[in-house]
Amino acid sequence: MAEECNVLAVGVLEGNERSLARLISIIENKPENMSTVLPIIQSVLGRAYCIGFTGPPGAGKSSLINQVAQALNNKGHKIGIIAVDPTSPFSGGAFLGDRIRMQNQLDSDIFFRSMATRGSYGGLARATKDVIKLMDAFGNDFILVETVGVGQTELDVMQSTDTTVVVLVPEGGDSVQAMKAGLMEIADIFVINKSDRPGAEDVAIQLKAILQMNPNKQKKMPPILLTQSLDGLGVEELVGNLEEFKMRLEGAELENRRRRRGKNDFEETLRNIFIQEWRKLVQENSFINKKYHEAVEGNLDPYSAIRDIFPDGIISDKF
Ligand SMILES: Nc1nc2c(ncn2[C@@H]2O[C@H](COP(=O)(O)OP(=O)(O)OP(=O)(O)O)[C@@H](O)[C@H]2O)c(=O)[nH]1
Ligand SMILES: [Mg+2]
């Protein structure tokens, strides 16, 4: 498997679409293979600019991404799209996939991939971050990521993007009020889609009032744009705002964002490796197994168990 991953990783660097598709499938199922892939691709990572789109089910994220992808593609950019859990029960999730697949047949430079919810939420967020890296190595200029809703997975995924677009709808007055603080904070740009329907302006006004009441000192006030993603109204302005945001971010702030991401990435990798190694230790070492189970059963507190298990010098006993 490692050898196949090596060959595929080189293929990805050469811009081979089949290698990318195959490698994504492997990594989705066995993320630990990134340990052979990453050393091959690491030196080229960071070229792609990653934009996340999130918002309630059926808000029009897929149709909007489709429009933005085409607009960027028309400007000569190579685009990758990742739809995380696109099969929402509210609307046909195959919508975007079908459209993009149609375009791919027309030989456009857009690579589409959807990621189904499987395993734990943490697993999905991790797989998405890995796929972002593979698409970056493939030579995409922009990677557009769609996630539904406001859960922990979305927040995790959005921390791996350079820009976050939050998509709302005119009927969303109540959802604006109830919007999770986390989503407010991560939004760089707000879009009120389906602005052909009544109420879009009202939602924009409400949103603006809320943003002004809770100013985020670290950020410029996010723009609020109106779009109609079926016929592309407002898309040009959105793309203009995305480009402007990218230009403004480039330099120190982008480096800061990416350094923060690098730190999270490192710590997550370390945590995963520690946990895996730990589980092996529990299987293999009867003393550790005994202490562990004492702690699990509640007969020993976790701190004491860890002090007993790890002798002085391996980890500090001052925690
Ligand atoms: N009236 C109107 N309908 C729209 C607009 N944009 C999208 N829709 C419709 O809204 C529905 C959902 O669109 P999608 O693009 O699939 O929305 P989504 O947010 O990706 O949906 P999920 O991925 O299922 O959460 C579809 O039936 C679209 O045709 C718009 O600007 N105006
Ligand atoms: Mg969608």
mmCIF file of C-alpha atoms and ligand atoms in Angstrom, residues 55-64 85-93 95-96 146 148 167 193-197 227-231, ligand 1:
data_model
loop_
_atom_site.group_PDB
_atom_site.id
_atom_site.type_symbol
_atom_site.label_atom_id
_atom_site.label_comp_id
_atom_site.label_asym_id
_atom_site.label_seq_id
_atom_site.Cartn_x
_atom_site.Cartn_y
_atom_site.Cartn_z
ATOM 1 C CA GLY A 55 -24.600 27.665 6.013
ATOM 2 C CA PRO A 56 -27.937 25.963 6.622
ATOM 3 C CA PRO A 57 -29.129 23.037 4.474
ATOM 4 C CA GLY A 58 -30.532 24.074 1.128
ATOM 5 C CA ALA A 59 -29.256 27.664 1.316
ATOM 6 C CA GLY A 60 -27.788 27.336 -2.157
ATOM 7 C CA LYS A 61 -24.165 26.680 -1.231
ATOM 8 C CA SER A 62 -23.665 24.132 -4.013
ATOM 9 C CA SER A 63 -25.181 26.325 -6.707
ATOM 10 C CA LEU A 64 -23.149 29.270 -5.447
ATOM 11 C CA ASP A 85 -21.606 15.493 3.452
ATOM 12 C CA PRO A 86 -23.568 16.823 0.512
ATOM 13 C CA THR A 87 -26.451 14.393 0.900
ATOM 14 C CA SER A 88 -28.567 16.539 3.147
ATOM 15 C CA PRO A 89 -32.144 15.287 3.475
ATOM 16 C CA PHE A 90 -33.515 18.723 2.573
ATOM 17 C CA SER A 91 -32.426 18.968 -1.007
ATOM 18 C CA GLY A 92 -30.754 16.799 -3.577
ATOM 19 C CA GLY A 93 -27.113 16.715 -2.715
ATOM 20 C CA PHE A 95 -27.058 18.509 -7.626
ATOM 21 C CA LEU A 96 -23.584 20.008 -7.560
ATOM 22 C CA GLU A 146 -18.816 23.138 1.074
ATOM 23 C CA VAL A 148 -23.587 22.083 5.832
ATOM 24 C CA VAL A 167 -24.394 31.572 3.183
ATOM 25 C CA ASN A 193 -28.550 33.915 -1.326
ATOM 26 C CA LYS A 194 -31.983 33.467 -2.957
ATOM 27 C CA SER A 195 -32.308 37.230 -2.891
ATOM 28 C CA ASP A 196 -34.982 36.855 -5.573
ATOM 29 C CA ARG A 197 -37.220 36.019 -2.626
ATOM 30 C CA THR A 227 -26.807 36.749 -4.543
ATOM 31 C CA GLN A 228 -29.104 34.646 -6.708
ATOM 32 C CA SER A 229 -27.029 31.623 -7.382
ATOM 33 C CA LEU A 230 -29.343 30.063 -9.959
ATOM 34 C CA ASP A 231 -28.872 32.836 -12.489
HETATM 35 N N1 LIG B 1 -35.127 30.895 -5.635
HETATM 36 C C1 LIG B 1 -33.856 30.509 -5.585
HETATM 37 N N2 LIG B 1 -33.555 29.217 -5.397
HETATM 38 C C2 LIG B 1 -32.282 28.867 -5.321
HETATM 39 C C3 LIG B 1 -31.227 29.818 -5.445
HETATM 40 N N3 LIG B 1 -30.052 29.160 -5.302
HETATM 41 C C4 LIG B 1 -30.365 27.867 -5.123
HETATM 42 N N4 LIG B 1 -31.696 27.670 -5.146
HETATM 43 C C5 LIG B 1 -32.417 26.391 -5.001
HETATM 44 O O1 LIG B 1 -32.280 25.949 -3.680
HETATM 45 C C6 LIG B 1 -32.167 24.526 -3.627
HETATM 46 C C7 LIG B 1 -30.919 24.137 -2.868
HETATM 47 O O2 LIG B 1 -29.774 24.541 -3.610
HETATM 48 P P1 LIG B 1 -28.349 23.921 -3.347
HETATM 49 O O3 LIG B 1 -27.383 24.702 -4.132
HETATM 50 O O4 LIG B 1 -28.387 22.454 -3.519
HETATM 51 O O5 LIG B 1 -28.228 24.273 -1.793
HETATM 52 P P2 LIG B 1 -27.178 23.695 -0.734
HETATM 53 O O6 LIG B 1 -27.037 24.742 0.298
HETATM 54 O O7 LIG B 1 -25.965 23.226 -1.413
HETATM 55 O O8 LIG B 1 -27.978 22.462 -0.180
HETATM 56 P P3 LIG B 1 -27.416 21.269 0.738
HETATM 57 O O9 LIG B 1 -26.063 20.912 0.238
HETATM 58 O O10 LIG B 1 -28.401 20.190 0.571
HETATM 59 O O11 LIG B 1 -27.387 21.829 2.140
HETATM 60 C C8 LIG B 1 -32.159 24.042 -5.072
HETATM 61 O O12 LIG B 1 -33.444 23.598 -5.384
HETATM 62 C C9 LIG B 1 -31.808 25.279 -5.847
HETATM 63 O O13 LIG B 1 -32.378 25.255 -7.128
HETATM 64 C C10 LIG B 1 -31.575 31.188 -5.639
HETATM 65 O O14 LIG B 1 -30.732 32.090 -5.741
HETATM 66 N N5 LIG B 1 -32.910 31.476 -5.698
#
